[in-house]
CSV table of C-alpha atoms in Angstrom, one decimal:
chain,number,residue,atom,x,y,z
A,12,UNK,CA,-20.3,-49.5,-14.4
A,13,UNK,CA,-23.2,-48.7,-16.7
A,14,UNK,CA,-23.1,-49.0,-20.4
A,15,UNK,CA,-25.7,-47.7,-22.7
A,16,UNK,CA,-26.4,-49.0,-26.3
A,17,UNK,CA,-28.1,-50.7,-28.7
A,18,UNK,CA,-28.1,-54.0,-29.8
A,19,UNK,CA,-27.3,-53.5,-33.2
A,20,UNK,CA,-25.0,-50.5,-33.0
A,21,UNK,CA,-21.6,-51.0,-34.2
A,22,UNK,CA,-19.9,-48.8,-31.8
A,23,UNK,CA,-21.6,-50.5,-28.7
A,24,UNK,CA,-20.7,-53.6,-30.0
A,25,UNK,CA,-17.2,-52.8,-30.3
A,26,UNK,CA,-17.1,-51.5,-26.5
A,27,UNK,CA,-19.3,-55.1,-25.5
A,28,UNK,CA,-16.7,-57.1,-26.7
A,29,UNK,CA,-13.8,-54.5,-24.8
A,30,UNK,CA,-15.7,-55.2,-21.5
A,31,UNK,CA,-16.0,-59.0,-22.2
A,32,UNK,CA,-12.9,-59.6,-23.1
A,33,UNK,CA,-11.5,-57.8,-19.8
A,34,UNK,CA,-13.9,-59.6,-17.9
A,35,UNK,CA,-15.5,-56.0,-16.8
A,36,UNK,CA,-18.9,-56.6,-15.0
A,37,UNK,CA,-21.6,-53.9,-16.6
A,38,UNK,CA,-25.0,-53.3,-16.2
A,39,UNK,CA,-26.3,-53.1,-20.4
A,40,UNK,CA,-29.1,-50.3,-20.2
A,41,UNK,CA,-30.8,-50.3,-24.0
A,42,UNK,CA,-31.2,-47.1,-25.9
A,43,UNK,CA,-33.6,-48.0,-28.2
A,44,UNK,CA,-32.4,-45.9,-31.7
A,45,UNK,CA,-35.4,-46.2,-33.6
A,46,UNK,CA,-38.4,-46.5,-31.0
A,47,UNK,CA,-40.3,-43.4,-30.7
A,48,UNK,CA,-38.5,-41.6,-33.3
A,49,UNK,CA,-35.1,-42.6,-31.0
A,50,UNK,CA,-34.6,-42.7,-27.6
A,51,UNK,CA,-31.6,-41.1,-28.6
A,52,UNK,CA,-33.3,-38.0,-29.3
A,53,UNK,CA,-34.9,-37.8,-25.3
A,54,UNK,CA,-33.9,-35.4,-22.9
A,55,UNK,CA,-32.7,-37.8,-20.1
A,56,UNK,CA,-30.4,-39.1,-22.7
A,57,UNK,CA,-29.5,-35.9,-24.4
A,58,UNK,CA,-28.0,-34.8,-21.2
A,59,UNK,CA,-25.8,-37.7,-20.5
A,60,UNK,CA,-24.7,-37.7,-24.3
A,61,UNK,CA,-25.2,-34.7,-26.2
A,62,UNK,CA,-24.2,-35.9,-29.7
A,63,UNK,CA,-27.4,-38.2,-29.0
A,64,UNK,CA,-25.6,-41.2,-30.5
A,65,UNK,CA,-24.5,-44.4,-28.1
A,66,UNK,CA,-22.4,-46.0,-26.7
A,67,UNK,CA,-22.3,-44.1,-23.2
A,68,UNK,CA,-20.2,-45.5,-20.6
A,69,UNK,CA,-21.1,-44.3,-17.2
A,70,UNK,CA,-18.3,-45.2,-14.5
A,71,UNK,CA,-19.0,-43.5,-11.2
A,72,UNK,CA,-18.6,-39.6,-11.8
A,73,UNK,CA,-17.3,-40.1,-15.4
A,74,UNK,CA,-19.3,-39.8,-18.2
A,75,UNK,CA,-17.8,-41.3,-22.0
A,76,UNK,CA,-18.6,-40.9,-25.1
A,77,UNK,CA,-17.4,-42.4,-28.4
A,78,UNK,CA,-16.5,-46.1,-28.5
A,79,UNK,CA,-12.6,-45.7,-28.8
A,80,UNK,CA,-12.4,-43.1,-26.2
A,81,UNK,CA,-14.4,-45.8,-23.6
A,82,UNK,CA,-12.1,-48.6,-25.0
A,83,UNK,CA,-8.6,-46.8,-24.2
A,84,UNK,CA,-9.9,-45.9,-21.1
A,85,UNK,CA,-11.2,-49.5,-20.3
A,86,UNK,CA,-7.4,-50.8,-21.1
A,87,UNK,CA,-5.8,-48.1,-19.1
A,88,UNK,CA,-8.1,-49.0,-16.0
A,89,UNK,CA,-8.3,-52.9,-16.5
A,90,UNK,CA,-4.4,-53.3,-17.9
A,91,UNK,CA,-4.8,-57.0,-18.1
A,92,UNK,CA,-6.0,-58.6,-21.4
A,93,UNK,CA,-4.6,-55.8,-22.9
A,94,UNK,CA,-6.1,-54.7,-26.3
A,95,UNK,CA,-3.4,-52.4,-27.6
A,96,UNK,CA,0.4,-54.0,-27.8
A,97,UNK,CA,3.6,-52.3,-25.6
A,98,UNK,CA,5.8,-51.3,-28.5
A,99,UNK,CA,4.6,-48.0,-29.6
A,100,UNK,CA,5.3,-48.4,-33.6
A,101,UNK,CA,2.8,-51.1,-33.2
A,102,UNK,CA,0.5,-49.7,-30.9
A,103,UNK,CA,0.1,-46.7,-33.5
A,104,UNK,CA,-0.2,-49.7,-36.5
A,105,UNK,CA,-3.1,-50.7,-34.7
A,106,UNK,CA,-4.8,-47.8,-33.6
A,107,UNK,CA,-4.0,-46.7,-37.4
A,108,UNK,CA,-6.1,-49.7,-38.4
A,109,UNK,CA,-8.9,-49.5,-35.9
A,110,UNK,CA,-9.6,-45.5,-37.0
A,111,UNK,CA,-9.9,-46.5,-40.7
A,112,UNK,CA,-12.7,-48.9,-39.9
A,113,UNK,CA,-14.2,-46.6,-37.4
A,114,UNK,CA,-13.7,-43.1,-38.5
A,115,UNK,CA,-13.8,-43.9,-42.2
A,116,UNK,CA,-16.0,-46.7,-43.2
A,117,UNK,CA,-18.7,-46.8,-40.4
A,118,UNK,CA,-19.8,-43.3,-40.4
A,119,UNK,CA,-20.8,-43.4,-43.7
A,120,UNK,CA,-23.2,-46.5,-43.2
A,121,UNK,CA,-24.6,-45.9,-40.1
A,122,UNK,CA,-28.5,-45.0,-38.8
A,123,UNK,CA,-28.1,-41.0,-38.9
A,124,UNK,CA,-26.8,-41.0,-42.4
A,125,UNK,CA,-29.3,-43.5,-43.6
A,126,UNK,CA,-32.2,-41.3,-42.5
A,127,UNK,CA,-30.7,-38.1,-43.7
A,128,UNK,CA,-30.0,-39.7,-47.4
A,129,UNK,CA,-34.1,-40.6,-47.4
A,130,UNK,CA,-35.4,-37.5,-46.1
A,131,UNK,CA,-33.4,-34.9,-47.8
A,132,UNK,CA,-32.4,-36.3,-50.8
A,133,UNK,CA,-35.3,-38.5,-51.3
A,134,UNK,CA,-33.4,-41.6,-51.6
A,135,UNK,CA,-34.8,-45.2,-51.9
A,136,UNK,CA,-34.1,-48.2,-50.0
A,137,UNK,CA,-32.0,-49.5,-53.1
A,138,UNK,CA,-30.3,-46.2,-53.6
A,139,UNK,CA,-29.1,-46.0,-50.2
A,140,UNK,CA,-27.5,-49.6,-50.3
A,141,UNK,CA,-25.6,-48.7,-53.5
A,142,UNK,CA,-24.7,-45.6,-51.1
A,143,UNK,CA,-23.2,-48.1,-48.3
A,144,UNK,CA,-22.0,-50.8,-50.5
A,145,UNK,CA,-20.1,-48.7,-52.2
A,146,UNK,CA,-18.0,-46.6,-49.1
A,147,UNK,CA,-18.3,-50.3,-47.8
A,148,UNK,CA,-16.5,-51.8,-50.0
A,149,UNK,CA,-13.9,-48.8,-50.6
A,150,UNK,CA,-13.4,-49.4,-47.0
A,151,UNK,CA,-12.8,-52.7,-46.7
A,152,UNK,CA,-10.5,-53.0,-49.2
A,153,UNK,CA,-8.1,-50.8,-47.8
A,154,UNK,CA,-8.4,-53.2,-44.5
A,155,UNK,CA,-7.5,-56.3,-46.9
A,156,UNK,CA,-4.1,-54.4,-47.8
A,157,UNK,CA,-3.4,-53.8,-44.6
A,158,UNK,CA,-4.5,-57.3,-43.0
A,159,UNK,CA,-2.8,-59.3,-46.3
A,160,UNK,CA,0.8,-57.9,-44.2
A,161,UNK,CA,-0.1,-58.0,-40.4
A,162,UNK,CA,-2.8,-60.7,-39.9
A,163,UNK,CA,-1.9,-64.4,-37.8
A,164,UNK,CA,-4.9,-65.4,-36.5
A,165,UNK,CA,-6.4,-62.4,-35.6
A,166,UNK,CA,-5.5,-58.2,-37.3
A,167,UNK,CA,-2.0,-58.1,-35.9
A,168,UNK,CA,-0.6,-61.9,-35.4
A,169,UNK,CA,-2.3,-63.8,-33.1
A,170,UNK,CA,-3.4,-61.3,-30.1
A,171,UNK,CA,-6.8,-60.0,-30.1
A,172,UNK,CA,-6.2,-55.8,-30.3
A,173,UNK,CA,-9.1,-53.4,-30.7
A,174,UNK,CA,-8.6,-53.3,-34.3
A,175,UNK,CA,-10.6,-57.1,-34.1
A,176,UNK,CA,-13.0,-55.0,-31.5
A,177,UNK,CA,-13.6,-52.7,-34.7
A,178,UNK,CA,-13.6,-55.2,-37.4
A,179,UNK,CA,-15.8,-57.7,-36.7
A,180,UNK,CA,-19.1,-55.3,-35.8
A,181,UNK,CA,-18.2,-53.5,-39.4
A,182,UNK,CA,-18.5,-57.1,-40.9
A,183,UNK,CA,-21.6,-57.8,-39.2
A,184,UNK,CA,-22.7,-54.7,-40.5
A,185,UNK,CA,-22.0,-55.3,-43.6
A,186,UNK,CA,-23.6,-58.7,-43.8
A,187,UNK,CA,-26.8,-57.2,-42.8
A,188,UNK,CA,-26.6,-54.7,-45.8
A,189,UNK,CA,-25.5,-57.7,-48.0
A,190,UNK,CA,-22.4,-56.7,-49.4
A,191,UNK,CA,-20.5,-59.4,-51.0
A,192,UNK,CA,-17.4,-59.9,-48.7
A,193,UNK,CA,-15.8,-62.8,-51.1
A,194,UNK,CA,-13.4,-60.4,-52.3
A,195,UNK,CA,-12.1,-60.1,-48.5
A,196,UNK,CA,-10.4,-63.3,-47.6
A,197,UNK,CA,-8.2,-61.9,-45.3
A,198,UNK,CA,-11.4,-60.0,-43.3
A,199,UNK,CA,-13.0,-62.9,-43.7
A,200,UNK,CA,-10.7,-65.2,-41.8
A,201,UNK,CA,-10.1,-62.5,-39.1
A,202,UNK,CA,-13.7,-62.1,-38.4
A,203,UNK,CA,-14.4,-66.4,-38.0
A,204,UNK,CA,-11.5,-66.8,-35.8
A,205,UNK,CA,-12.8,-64.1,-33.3
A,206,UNK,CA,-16.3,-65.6,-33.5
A,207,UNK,CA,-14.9,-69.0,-31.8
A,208,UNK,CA,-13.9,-66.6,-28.7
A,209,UNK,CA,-16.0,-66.3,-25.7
A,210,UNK,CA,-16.0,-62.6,-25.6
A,211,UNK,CA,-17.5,-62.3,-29.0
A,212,UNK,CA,-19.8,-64.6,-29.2
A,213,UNK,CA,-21.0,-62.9,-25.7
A,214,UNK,CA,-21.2,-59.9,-27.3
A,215,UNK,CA,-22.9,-60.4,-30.6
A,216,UNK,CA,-25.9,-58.3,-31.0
A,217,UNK,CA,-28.7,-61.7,-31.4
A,218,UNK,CA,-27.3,-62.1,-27.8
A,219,UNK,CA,-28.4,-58.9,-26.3
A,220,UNK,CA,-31.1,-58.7,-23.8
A,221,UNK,CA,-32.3,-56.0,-25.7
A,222,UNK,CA,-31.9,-57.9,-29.6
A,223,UNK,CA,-35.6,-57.7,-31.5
């Protein structure tokens, strides 16, 4: 089983933690996203993932896209560990959680949009950060809601789900940009008490072969 990523991309690091946590043995194959004007962008990699974004998980003859997608498939092949719970109103809670974080506060943060905000609308560095902390913070505060309800030691109780898998790299991003999270106690709690677990602390991006 190959993975390919990048260090610092979120939805990577989400599918790193999936494969740690199962205990899945991978061979990490870096896709630089910023090298070369991204070795996203190359042929070889254009025609294993044409949306030229990562992660993509290569398992014999299969070929996966998007980090959800290669997480539900991870927990349908490698059962144990589970990431999503049995009871289907709660499985959908979850999943429910995991797509606001991934389909509605990442996209609006990450490289692609960045570059597009400087070179056609001519935005500054300082600009663009108003741009993110602002759908950040939207974002995250819709999470505290939700978490200030369902949270135990983790998003829902005290079992790791993938809503944790999608949480924690958002946070990380969002340090990096240097959003205040003080108004996030509930995030904030979450995201420490997965950082004492093995598979996370594996996975974090400084701890990447690949991590410049």
């Amino acid at each position: 089983m190959k993975l390919y990523g990048y260090w610092r991309s979120s939805a990577a690091y989400r599918v790193r933690i999936a494969l740690f946590h199962k205990e899945i043995e991978f061979e990490s194959i870096p896709v630089h996203l910023v090298k070369d004007g991204g070795e996203q962008h190359q042929s070889a990699y254009a025609e294993l993932n044409p949306n030229e974004l990562v992660p993509t998980l290569v398992d014999g003859d299969l070929k996966l896209n998007q980090s959800l997608a290669i997480i539900d498939y991870l927990d349908s092949r490698f059962p144990e560990n589970s990431l999503y719970p049995a009871d289907a109103i709660e499985r959908a809670k979850v999943q429910a959680l995991a797509l606001d974080i991934a389909c509605e506060i990442h996209p609006l943060n990450n490289l692609r949009v960045q570059q597009y905000l400087g070179s056609e609308f001519s935005l500054e560095d300082k600009d663009k950060l108003t741009w993110s902390h602002h759908w950040m913070s939207k974002g995250f505060a819709a999470v505290e809601a939700q978490l200030a309800k369902s949270a135990g030691l983790y998003c829902f109780g005290d079992i790791v789900t993938v809503a944790d898998l999608c949480l924690v790299p958002q946070v990380y991003n969002a340090n990096r940009f240097k959003l205040d999270m003080s108004a996030f106690p509930h995030i904030n709690r979450v995201v420490e008490n997965c950082l004492q677990l093995p598979a996370f602390i594996k996975a974090l991006p400084e701890n990447q072969a690949d991590a410049q």
